[in-house]
């Protein structure tokens, strides 16, 4: 694809964009009547206009039916959660029975580690990225302590090579091979929140399994961003949230994947609750725990339907578009951003995200030097919402559902103007 550094080229890309009408399905934060250029869908995705409709429907149902809403109405609440599995499974490349929409990401990671981190005296270590998202590191620390091990011995950290920003997959694999018989669990962010690097899950999963380790991926920055193929990758489990690329609302309900081969294994340790009980007999209340089929058996509590309505509003849009079409636009849109940033030619900014589109999603992270956080503040003041990560990284995530080529072009013009005055 040859790009051009001018406004009319950006406009032309928008005109030819098969997904252009989806922009109008979202609400945009604005200042003085002007919508912001919103490149922060990696932190909190924008609100679909249908969110309010879906949540209102359930509020009305509650008001009109009370408890009867569990079994009446066009979407009885008793199955509301379960009915989201199929469209969620499509987004992450899984079978419907491998996916459950429940809890929140960090909670799900704890639940998955109860099932898949079973340390022994010889095999008790966890391999994790040195710069993994803090919540994941805290989960790992606390799980290790819970099992009576010492975190200073039990954690193996994956670091990028000296002078490099991203991890090399070959280094991840050689680390797995080196420590294989001591590792109980490999836990990786499938798209790194800081660098935007995407990891091929299959090759890492094969290496982990060859050493007898379990492997899980945190897909917080992957779900809704790029096709994941969780089932085919063979990973044991994965967790993600729905408020980033999946636009389901602040703190909304997370997703969880358990590979088919572990479903219905009665030997697997599991924290259980009544919502994981078989649906037909759940309300019998007296029987022994009889697990629901598939990943649904990991559910614990009666799910928050109002929050799930936000998930539904968003998944309906994803089902309509399809993750493959989104990805095709995303590669072009982020490619255009990369091209324009390359044209800036200012030594104070440098992209640290991998160049190969196969090794990244939509986000580009730029490291800035000799520039203060004022640059970021000035971008906001000039109508752009991006985010700043300490010590010196600006993350820019053009989301293919609602961002345009014109916005990418205008953003780089604003950035250039701000670099000149900083
Ligand atoms: C956003 C994010 C989280 C946040 O988890 P919550 O429990 O939803 O607050 C955890 N891990 C990663 C990698 C994230 O990007």
Short mmCIF file of C-alpha atoms and ligand atoms in Angstrom, two decimals:
data_model
loop_
_atom_site.label_atom_id
_atom_site.label_comp_id
_atom_site.label_asym_id
_atom_site.label_seq_id
_atom_site.Cartn_x
_atom_site.Cartn_y
_atom_site.Cartn_z
CA UNK A 1 0.00 0.00 0.00
CA UNK A 2 1.41 3.39 -0.95
CA UNK A 3 0.32 6.19 1.32
CA UNK A 4 0.35 9.92 0.70
CA UNK A 5 0.97 12.66 3.19
CA UNK A 6 -1.96 14.91 2.39
CA UNK A 7 -5.48 15.54 3.56
CA UNK A 8 -7.18 14.59 0.31
CA UNK A 9 -5.53 11.16 0.37
CA UNK A 10 -6.85 10.60 3.90
CA UNK A 11 -10.33 11.68 2.76
CA UNK A 12 -10.16 9.33 -0.18
CA UNK A 13 -9.28 6.39 2.12
CA UNK A 14 -12.32 7.26 4.23
CA UNK A 15 -14.57 7.43 1.18
CA UNK A 16 -13.43 3.98 0.13
CA UNK A 17 -13.62 2.51 3.64
CA UNK A 18 -16.20 -0.32 3.68
CA UNK A 19 -16.69 0.26 7.43
CA UNK A 20 -17.17 4.03 7.26
CA UNK A 21 -20.82 3.98 8.32
CA UNK A 22 -19.92 2.45 11.71
CA UNK A 23 -18.55 5.79 12.90
CA UNK A 24 -22.08 7.07 13.24
CA UNK A 25 -22.97 4.23 15.62
CA UNK A 26 -20.84 5.67 18.44
CA UNK A 27 -20.92 8.65 20.78
CA UNK A 28 -17.83 10.88 20.82
CA UNK A 29 -16.59 12.97 23.73
CA UNK A 30 -16.45 16.59 22.63
CA UNK A 31 -15.27 20.03 23.67
CA UNK A 32 -17.17 23.18 22.67
CA UNK A 33 -19.19 21.13 20.23
CA UNK A 34 -16.13 19.60 18.51
CA UNK A 35 -15.64 15.85 18.89
CA UNK A 36 -12.22 14.84 20.17
CA UNK A 37 -9.97 12.67 18.05
CA UNK A 38 -10.29 9.64 20.32
CA UNK A 39 -7.33 7.24 20.14
CA UNK A 40 -7.83 5.75 23.57
CA UNK A 41 -9.96 2.71 22.75
CA UNK A 42 -7.16 0.59 24.23
CA UNK A 43 -8.07 1.98 27.67
CA UNK A 44 -11.80 2.62 27.36
CA UNK A 45 -13.66 2.04 24.12
CA UNK A 46 -16.31 4.52 23.00
CA UNK A 47 -19.98 4.06 23.75
CA UNK A 48 -22.15 2.54 21.03
CA UNK A 49 -25.43 4.44 20.62
CA UNK A 50 -27.28 1.16 21.18
CA UNK A 51 -25.83 0.74 24.69
CA UNK A 52 -28.47 2.97 26.19
CA UNK A 53 -31.22 1.08 24.31
CA UNK A 54 -30.04 -2.34 25.51
CA UNK A 55 -29.61 -1.25 29.13
CA UNK A 56 -32.96 0.57 29.10
CA UNK A 57 -34.71 -2.57 27.87
CA UNK A 58 -33.50 -4.50 30.89
CA UNK A 59 -34.34 -1.66 33.27
CA UNK A 60 -37.85 -1.60 31.84
CA UNK A 61 -38.05 -5.39 32.14
CA UNK A 62 -37.03 -5.20 35.78
CA UNK A 63 -39.56 -2.48 36.42
CA UNK A 64 -42.41 -4.30 34.66
CA UNK A 65 -41.68 -7.91 35.62
CA UNK A 66 -39.59 -7.93 38.80
CA UNK A 67 -38.36 -11.46 39.52
CA UNK A 68 -40.32 -12.82 36.56
CA UNK A 69 -37.73 -11.24 34.28
CA UNK A 70 -35.52 -14.28 34.87
CA UNK A 71 -37.86 -16.46 32.86
CA UNK A 72 -39.99 -14.04 30.87
CA UNK A 73 -39.53 -11.37 28.25
CA UNK A 74 -37.71 -11.76 24.95
CA UNK A 75 -34.33 -12.29 26.64
CA UNK A 76 -34.93 -14.04 29.98
CA UNK A 77 -32.12 -13.14 32.38
CA UNK A 78 -31.49 -16.75 33.33
CA UNK A 79 -29.80 -17.24 29.96
CA UNK A 80 -28.63 -13.69 29.27
CA UNK A 81 -25.00 -14.48 30.15
CA UNK A 82 -24.93 -17.81 28.31
CA UNK A 83 -26.40 -16.23 25.18
CA UNK A 84 -23.37 -13.96 24.83
CA UNK A 85 -20.88 -16.85 24.57
CA UNK A 86 -21.38 -17.51 20.86
CA UNK A 87 -20.67 -13.99 19.61
CA UNK A 88 -17.82 -13.57 22.09
CA UNK A 89 -16.36 -16.91 20.93
CA UNK A 90 -16.37 -15.66 17.34
CA UNK A 91 -14.31 -12.61 18.27
CA UNK A 92 -11.62 -14.63 20.05
CA UNK A 93 -11.63 -17.65 17.72
CA UNK A 94 -13.03 -20.20 20.14
CA UNK A 95 -15.83 -22.73 20.31
CA UNK A 96 -18.95 -21.45 22.05
CA UNK A 97 -18.60 -23.93 24.91
CA UNK A 98 -15.02 -22.78 25.56
CA UNK A 99 -16.10 -19.22 26.41
CA UNK A 100 -17.85 -17.65 29.36
CA UNK A 101 -18.63 -13.97 29.92
CA UNK A 102 -18.27 -13.38 33.67
CA UNK A 103 -16.60 -11.36 36.43
CA UNK A 104 -13.79 -8.99 35.52
CA UNK A 105 -10.36 -9.70 34.11
CA UNK A 106 -8.27 -9.85 37.27
CA UNK A 107 -10.89 -11.93 39.04
CA UNK A 108 -10.97 -14.34 36.11
CA UNK A 109 -7.19 -14.61 36.16
CA UNK A 110 -7.37 -15.69 39.80
CA UNK A 111 -10.05 -18.24 38.94
CA UNK A 112 -8.02 -19.61 36.06
CA UNK A 113 -4.91 -19.86 38.20
CA UNK A 114 -6.83 -21.87 40.78
CA UNK A 115 -7.48 -24.34 37.99
CA UNK A 116 -4.20 -24.15 36.07
CA UNK A 117 -1.48 -23.21 38.55
CA UNK A 118 -0.96 -26.36 40.54
CA UNK A 119 2.63 -26.09 41.76
CA UNK A 120 4.66 -28.98 43.15
CA UNK A 121 8.00 -28.93 45.00
CA UNK A 122 9.84 -29.41 41.71
CA UNK A 123 7.59 -27.53 39.31
CA UNK A 124 6.37 -24.33 40.90
CA UNK A 125 7.64 -21.43 38.81
CA UNK A 126 5.74 -18.91 36.71
CA UNK A 127 7.23 -17.37 33.59
CA UNK A 128 5.90 -13.86 32.99
CA UNK A 129 6.95 -10.70 31.10
CA UNK A 130 9.04 -8.37 33.26
CA UNK A 131 6.80 -5.48 32.19
CA UNK A 132 3.50 -7.35 32.45
CA UNK A 133 0.47 -5.26 33.40
CA UNK A 134 0.66 -4.61 37.18
CA UNK A 135 -2.61 -6.39 38.01
CA UNK A 136 -1.29 -9.59 36.43
CA UNK A 137 1.92 -9.36 38.46
CA UNK A 138 -0.05 -8.88 41.68
CA UNK A 139 -2.20 -11.91 40.87
CA UNK A 140 0.90 -14.00 40.26
CA UNK A 141 2.56 -12.82 43.49
CA UNK A 142 -0.47 -13.57 45.60
CA UNK A 143 -1.11 -16.98 44.03
CA UNK A 144 2.48 -18.01 44.61
CA UNK A 145 2.24 -16.97 48.27
CA UNK A 146 -1.12 -18.70 48.62
CA UNK A 147 0.57 -21.95 47.63
CA UNK A 148 3.34 -21.37 50.18
CA UNK A 149 6.16 -20.54 47.76
CA UNK A 150 8.60 -17.67 47.75
CA UNK A 151 8.02 -15.11 45.01
CA UNK A 152 11.73 -14.35 44.69
CA UNK A 153 12.32 -17.97 43.66
CA UNK A 154 9.10 -18.69 41.85
CA UNK A 155 8.95 -15.88 39.29
CA UNK A 156 10.99 -15.96 36.10
CA UNK A 157 10.84 -12.62 34.31
CA UNK A 158 11.14 -12.26 30.57
CA UNK A 159 13.10 -9.15 29.62
CA UNK A 160 13.79 -7.60 26.24
CA UNK A 161 17.41 -7.76 25.09
CA UNK A 162 19.71 -4.90 26.01
CA UNK A 163 18.89 -1.94 23.78
CA UNK A 164 15.61 -3.48 22.56
CA UNK A 165 12.06 -2.57 23.56
CA UNK A 166 10.16 -5.71 22.58
CA UNK A 167 10.63 -9.33 23.54
CA UNK A 168 11.73 -11.73 20.84
CA UNK A 169 9.53 -14.79 20.50
CA UNK A 170 12.67 -16.93 20.13
CA UNK A 171 13.83 -15.66 23.55
CA UNK A 172 10.47 -16.52 25.11
CA UNK A 173 10.75 -20.01 23.69
CA UNK A 174 14.35 -20.52 24.74
CA UNK A 175 13.50 -19.39 28.26
CA UNK A 176 10.69 -21.95 28.37
CA UNK A 177 13.12 -24.61 27.17
CA UNK A 178 15.80 -23.59 29.64
CA UNK A 179 13.59 -23.67 32.75
CA UNK A 180 10.93 -26.06 31.40
CA UNK A 181 10.83 -28.70 34.12
CA UNK A 182 10.53 -26.07 36.88
CA UNK A 183 7.78 -24.03 35.24
CA UNK A 184 4.21 -24.72 36.30
CA UNK A 185 2.68 -21.87 34.31
CA UNK A 186 3.61 -19.52 31.47
CA UNK A 187 1.52 -16.34 31.56
CA UNK A 188 1.85 -13.78 28.76
CA UNK A 189 -0.05 -10.69 27.68
CA UNK A 190 -0.94 -11.64 24.15
CA UNK A 191 -0.77 -8.01 23.05
CA UNK A 192 1.51 -6.04 25.35
CA UNK A 193 -0.28 -3.02 26.81
CA UNK A 194 2.87 -0.89 26.78
CA UNK A 195 4.65 -1.68 23.52
CA UNK A 196 1.65 -2.90 21.53
CA UNK A 197 3.58 -6.05 20.57
CA UNK A 198 1.45 -9.06 19.61
CA UNK A 199 2.70 -12.59 20.27
CA UNK A 200 2.00 -15.60 18.14
CA UNK A 201 0.29 -17.72 20.79
CA UNK A 202 0.54 -21.03 18.99
CA UNK A 203 4.33 -21.33 18.81
CA UNK A 204 4.68 -20.31 22.46
CA UNK A 205 1.93 -22.74 23.51
CA UNK A 206 3.62 -25.60 21.66
CA UNK A 207 6.93 -24.85 23.40
CA UNK A 208 5.25 -24.66 26.82
CA UNK A 209 3.33 -27.89 26.37
CA UNK A 210 6.44 -29.69 25.13
CA UNK A 211 7.95 -28.95 28.56
CA UNK A 212 4.82 -30.02 30.43
CA UNK A 213 3.91 -26.45 31.47
CA UNK A 214 0.45 -24.94 31.44
CA UNK A 215 0.02 -21.72 29.47
CA UNK A 216 -2.45 -18.86 29.70
CA UNK A 217 -2.73 -15.57 27.86
CA UNK A 218 -4.04 -12.24 29.04
CA UNK A 219 -5.88 -10.95 25.98
CA UNK A 220 -6.99 -7.59 27.41
CA UNK A 221 -5.34 -5.77 24.51
CA UNK A 222 -6.04 -8.47 21.94
CA UNK A 223 -9.80 -9.10 22.20
CA UNK A 224 -11.63 -6.97 19.65
CA UNK A 225 -8.32 -5.65 18.35
CA UNK A 226 -7.18 -8.55 16.17
CA UNK A 227 -8.29 -12.14 15.41
CA UNK A 228 -7.03 -14.42 18.19
CA UNK A 229 -7.71 -18.06 17.26
CA UNK A 230 -7.65 -19.16 20.88
CA UNK A 231 -8.89 -22.67 20.17
CA UNK A 232 -6.35 -23.41 17.43
CA UNK A 233 -3.51 -21.89 19.41
CA UNK A 234 -4.02 -24.67 21.95
CA UNK A 235 -3.50 -22.43 25.02
CA UNK A 236 -4.96 -23.80 28.23
CA UNK A 237 -6.82 -20.63 29.19
CA UNK A 238 -7.21 -16.96 28.36
CA UNK A 239 -8.83 -13.95 30.03
CA UNK A 240 -9.78 -10.50 28.76
CA UNK A 241 -11.86 -7.47 29.59
CA UNK A 242 -14.61 -5.91 27.49
CA UNK A 243 -14.18 -2.22 28.20
CA UNK A 244 -11.14 -1.64 25.97
CA UNK A 245 -11.53 -2.59 22.29
CA UNK A 246 -14.83 -4.29 23.09
CA UNK A 247 -16.60 -1.01 23.98
CA UNK A 248 -18.84 -2.47 26.69
CA UNK A 249 -18.52 0.33 29.24
CA UNK A 250 -16.25 1.20 32.17
CA UNK A 251 -15.44 -1.85 34.31
CA UNK A 252 -17.82 -4.05 32.34
CA UNK A 253 -17.89 -7.83 32.49
CA UNK A 254 -14.87 -9.83 31.31
CA UNK A 255 -14.39 -12.89 29.14
CA UNK A 256 -12.73 -16.18 29.88
CA UNK A 257 -11.61 -19.09 27.69
CA UNK A 258 -10.86 -22.64 28.76
CA UNK A 259 -9.60 -25.00 26.07
CA UNK A 260 -11.95 -27.81 25.10
CA UNK A 261 -9.61 -30.49 26.41
CA UNK A 262 -10.08 -29.22 29.99
CA UNK A 263 -13.82 -28.75 29.89
CA UNK A 264 -15.71 -31.31 31.89
CA UNK A 265 -12.56 -32.57 33.65
CA UNK A 266 -13.78 -33.31 37.18
CA UNK A 267 -10.19 -33.49 38.50
CA UNK A 268 -9.43 -29.84 37.80
CA UNK A 269 -9.45 -27.69 40.97
CA UNK A 270 -12.12 -25.02 40.69
CA UNK A 271 -13.76 -22.35 42.84
CA UNK A 272 -17.45 -23.01 42.47
CA UNK A 273 -20.76 -21.26 43.06
CA UNK A 274 -24.40 -21.78 42.25
CA UNK A 275 -24.28 -20.11 38.83
CA UNK A 276 -21.82 -22.73 37.59
CA UNK A 277 -24.35 -25.42 38.41
CA UNK A 278 -26.26 -27.13 35.62
CA UNK A 279 -29.04 -24.77 34.56
CA UNK A 280 -31.85 -27.27 34.55
CA UNK A 281 -31.37 -28.15 38.21
CA UNK A 282 -29.81 -24.93 39.53
CA UNK A 283 -32.98 -23.78 41.14
CA UNK A 284 -33.56 -27.17 42.76
CA UNK A 285 -31.17 -25.77 45.37
CA UNK A 286 -30.58 -29.03 47.16
CA UNK A 287 -28.48 -31.24 44.96
CA UNK A 288 -24.72 -31.61 45.09
CA UNK A 289 -22.82 -29.37 42.69
CA UNK A 290 -23.53 -30.58 39.19
CA UNK A 291 -21.37 -28.54 36.79
CA UNK A 292 -22.90 -26.83 33.76
CA UNK A 293 -21.38 -28.00 30.48
CA UNK A 294 -18.26 -26.24 29.24
CA UNK A 295 -16.68 -23.05 30.49
CA UNK A 296 -19.99 -21.97 32.05
CA UNK A 297 -19.18 -24.22 35.01
CA UNK A 298 -16.55 -21.65 36.13
CA UNK A 299 -19.30 -19.12 36.83
CA UNK A 300 -19.91 -18.38 40.46
CA UNK A 301 -22.55 -15.70 40.96
CA UNK A 302 -25.78 -14.51 39.48
CA UNK A 303 -24.52 -12.17 36.71
CA UNK A 304 -25.17 -8.40 36.55
CA UNK A 305 -27.60 -8.18 33.65
CA UNK A 306 -27.41 -4.38 33.32
CA UNK A 307 -23.67 -4.59 32.67
CA UNK A 308 -24.15 -7.56 30.35
CA UNK A 309 -26.59 -5.45 28.32
CA UNK A 310 -23.64 -3.16 27.54
CA UNK A 311 -21.64 -6.18 26.41
CA UNK A 312 -24.52 -7.29 24.22
CA UNK A 313 -24.84 -3.87 22.53
CA UNK A 314 -21.18 -4.03 21.60
CA UNK A 315 -21.03 -7.69 20.55
CA UNK A 316 -23.98 -7.13 18.22
CA UNK A 317 -21.87 -4.60 16.30
CA UNK A 318 -18.86 -6.92 16.19
CA UNK A 319 -21.02 -9.79 14.94
CA UNK A 320 -22.35 -7.58 12.18
CA UNK A 321 -18.89 -6.40 11.02
CA UNK A 322 -16.78 -9.48 11.72
CA UNK A 323 -13.29 -9.34 13.20
CA UNK A 324 -11.60 -10.09 9.84
CA UNK A 325 -12.97 -6.95 8.16
CA UNK A 326 -12.01 -4.92 11.18
CA UNK A 327 -8.50 -6.29 11.05
CA UNK A 328 -8.16 -5.48 7.34
CA UNK A 329 -9.07 -1.85 8.01
CA UNK A 330 -6.94 -1.76 11.14
CA UNK A 331 -3.78 -2.83 9.29
CA UNK A 332 -4.31 -0.02 6.80
CA UNK A 333 -5.27 2.62 9.37
CA UNK A 334 -2.35 1.90 11.71
CA UNK A 335 -0.07 1.56 8.69
CA UNK A 336 -1.10 5.07 7.68
CA UNK A 337 -0.37 6.39 11.17
CA UNK A 338 3.06 4.73 11.09
CA UNK A 339 3.79 6.21 7.66
CA UNK A 340 2.80 9.74 8.73
CA UNK A 341 4.82 9.51 11.96
CA UNK A 342 7.78 8.42 9.85
CA UNK A 343 7.36 11.61 7.81
CA UNK A 344 7.62 13.78 10.94
CA UNK A 345 11.40 13.26 11.11
CA UNK A 346 11.87 14.54 14.64
CA UNK A 347 14.51 12.65 16.59
CA UNK A 348 12.65 13.15 19.83
CA UNK A 349 9.94 10.66 18.84
CA UNK A 350 10.45 6.99 18.08
CA UNK A 351 7.94 4.19 17.54
CA UNK A 352 8.71 1.21 19.80
CA UNK A 353 5.90 -1.04 18.52
CA UNK A 354 7.04 -3.76 16.07
CA UNK A 355 7.07 -2.71 12.40
CA UNK A 356 5.60 -5.98 11.17
CA UNK A 357 1.76 -5.69 11.16
CA UNK A 358 1.62 -9.39 12.11
CA UNK A 359 3.36 -8.54 15.38
CA UNK A 360 1.03 -5.77 16.50
CA UNK A 361 -2.62 -4.75 16.69
CA UNK A 362 -3.88 -1.22 16.10
CA UNK A 363 -1.80 0.51 18.79
CA UNK A 364 1.46 2.33 18.16
CA UNK A 365 3.53 3.36 21.17
CA UNK A 366 5.90 6.27 20.77
CA UNK A 367 8.79 6.88 23.09
CA UNK A 368 9.56 10.57 23.46
CA UNK A 369 12.84 12.03 24.65
CA UNK A 370 13.70 15.62 25.57
CA UNK A 371 10.00 16.37 25.69
CA UNK A 372 8.03 16.72 28.89
CA UNK A 373 4.56 15.51 29.70
CA UNK A 374 3.47 18.96 28.48
CA UNK A 375 3.42 17.49 25.00
CA UNK A 376 0.70 15.11 26.08
CA UNK A 377 -1.22 17.86 27.89
CA UNK A 378 -1.00 20.02 24.79
CA UNK A 379 -2.33 17.23 22.59
CA UNK A 380 -5.39 16.97 24.84
CA UNK A 381 -5.80 20.76 24.81
CA UNK A 382 -5.77 20.59 21.02
CA UNK A 383 -8.53 18.05 20.73
CA UNK A 384 -6.77 14.68 20.80
CA UNK A 385 -7.26 12.00 23.43
CA UNK A 386 -4.30 9.62 23.58
CA UNK A 387 -2.62 8.32 26.70
CA UNK A 388 0.64 8.80 28.49
CA UNK A 389 2.45 5.99 30.25
CA UNK A 390 5.30 6.75 32.60
CA UNK A 391 8.10 7.38 32.11
CA UNK A 392 7.86 8.59 28.50
CA UNK A 393 5.51 6.69 26.23
CA UNK A 394 2.48 7.97 24.34
CA UNK A 395 0.13 5.23 23.22
CA UNK A 396 -2.02 5.88 20.15
CA UNK A 397 -4.71 3.38 19.26
CA UNK A 398 -6.82 4.16 16.18
CA UNK A 399 -9.77 1.78 16.51
CA UNK A 400 -10.98 0.56 13.11
CA UNK A 401 -14.65 0.57 14.17
CA UNK A 402 -14.89 4.28 14.84
CA UNK A 403 -11.67 6.05 13.84
CA UNK A 404 -10.97 7.48 10.41
CA UNK A 405 -8.00 8.18 8.16
CA UNK A 406 -8.83 11.86 8.41
CA UNK A 407 -8.43 11.70 12.19
CA UNK A 408 -5.05 9.99 11.82
CA UNK A 409 -3.94 12.74 9.44
CA UNK A 410 -5.20 15.55 11.68
CA UNK A 411 -3.60 13.96 14.73
CA UNK A 412 -0.15 13.93 13.13
CA UNK A 413 -0.57 17.58 12.06
CA UNK A 414 -1.42 18.51 15.67
CA UNK A 415 1.51 16.46 16.98
CA UNK A 416 3.91 18.23 14.60
CA UNK A 417 2.64 21.65 15.69
CA UNK A 418 3.04 20.71 19.36
CA UNK A 419 6.56 19.30 18.87
CA UNK A 420 7.58 22.65 17.43
CA UNK A 421 6.41 24.50 20.48
CA UNK A 422 7.65 22.08 23.11
C1 LIG B 1 -6.69 -3.56 31.41
C2 LIG B 1 -5.91 -4.70 31.89
C3 LIG B 1 -6.21 -5.33 33.11
C4 LIG B 1 -7.31 -4.77 34.01
O1 LIG B 1 -8.01 -5.74 34.68
P1 LIG B 1 -9.41 -5.47 35.38
O2 LIG B 1 -9.52 -6.58 36.33
O3 LIG B 1 -10.46 -5.47 34.32
O4 LIG B 1 -9.36 -4.13 36.06
C5 LIG B 1 -5.46 -6.43 33.49
N1 LIG B 1 -4.45 -6.90 32.69
C6 LIG B 1 -4.15 -6.30 31.51
C7 LIG B 1 -3.05 -6.84 30.66
C8 LIG B 1 -4.85 -5.18 31.09
O5 LIG B 1 -4.54 -4.59 29.95
#
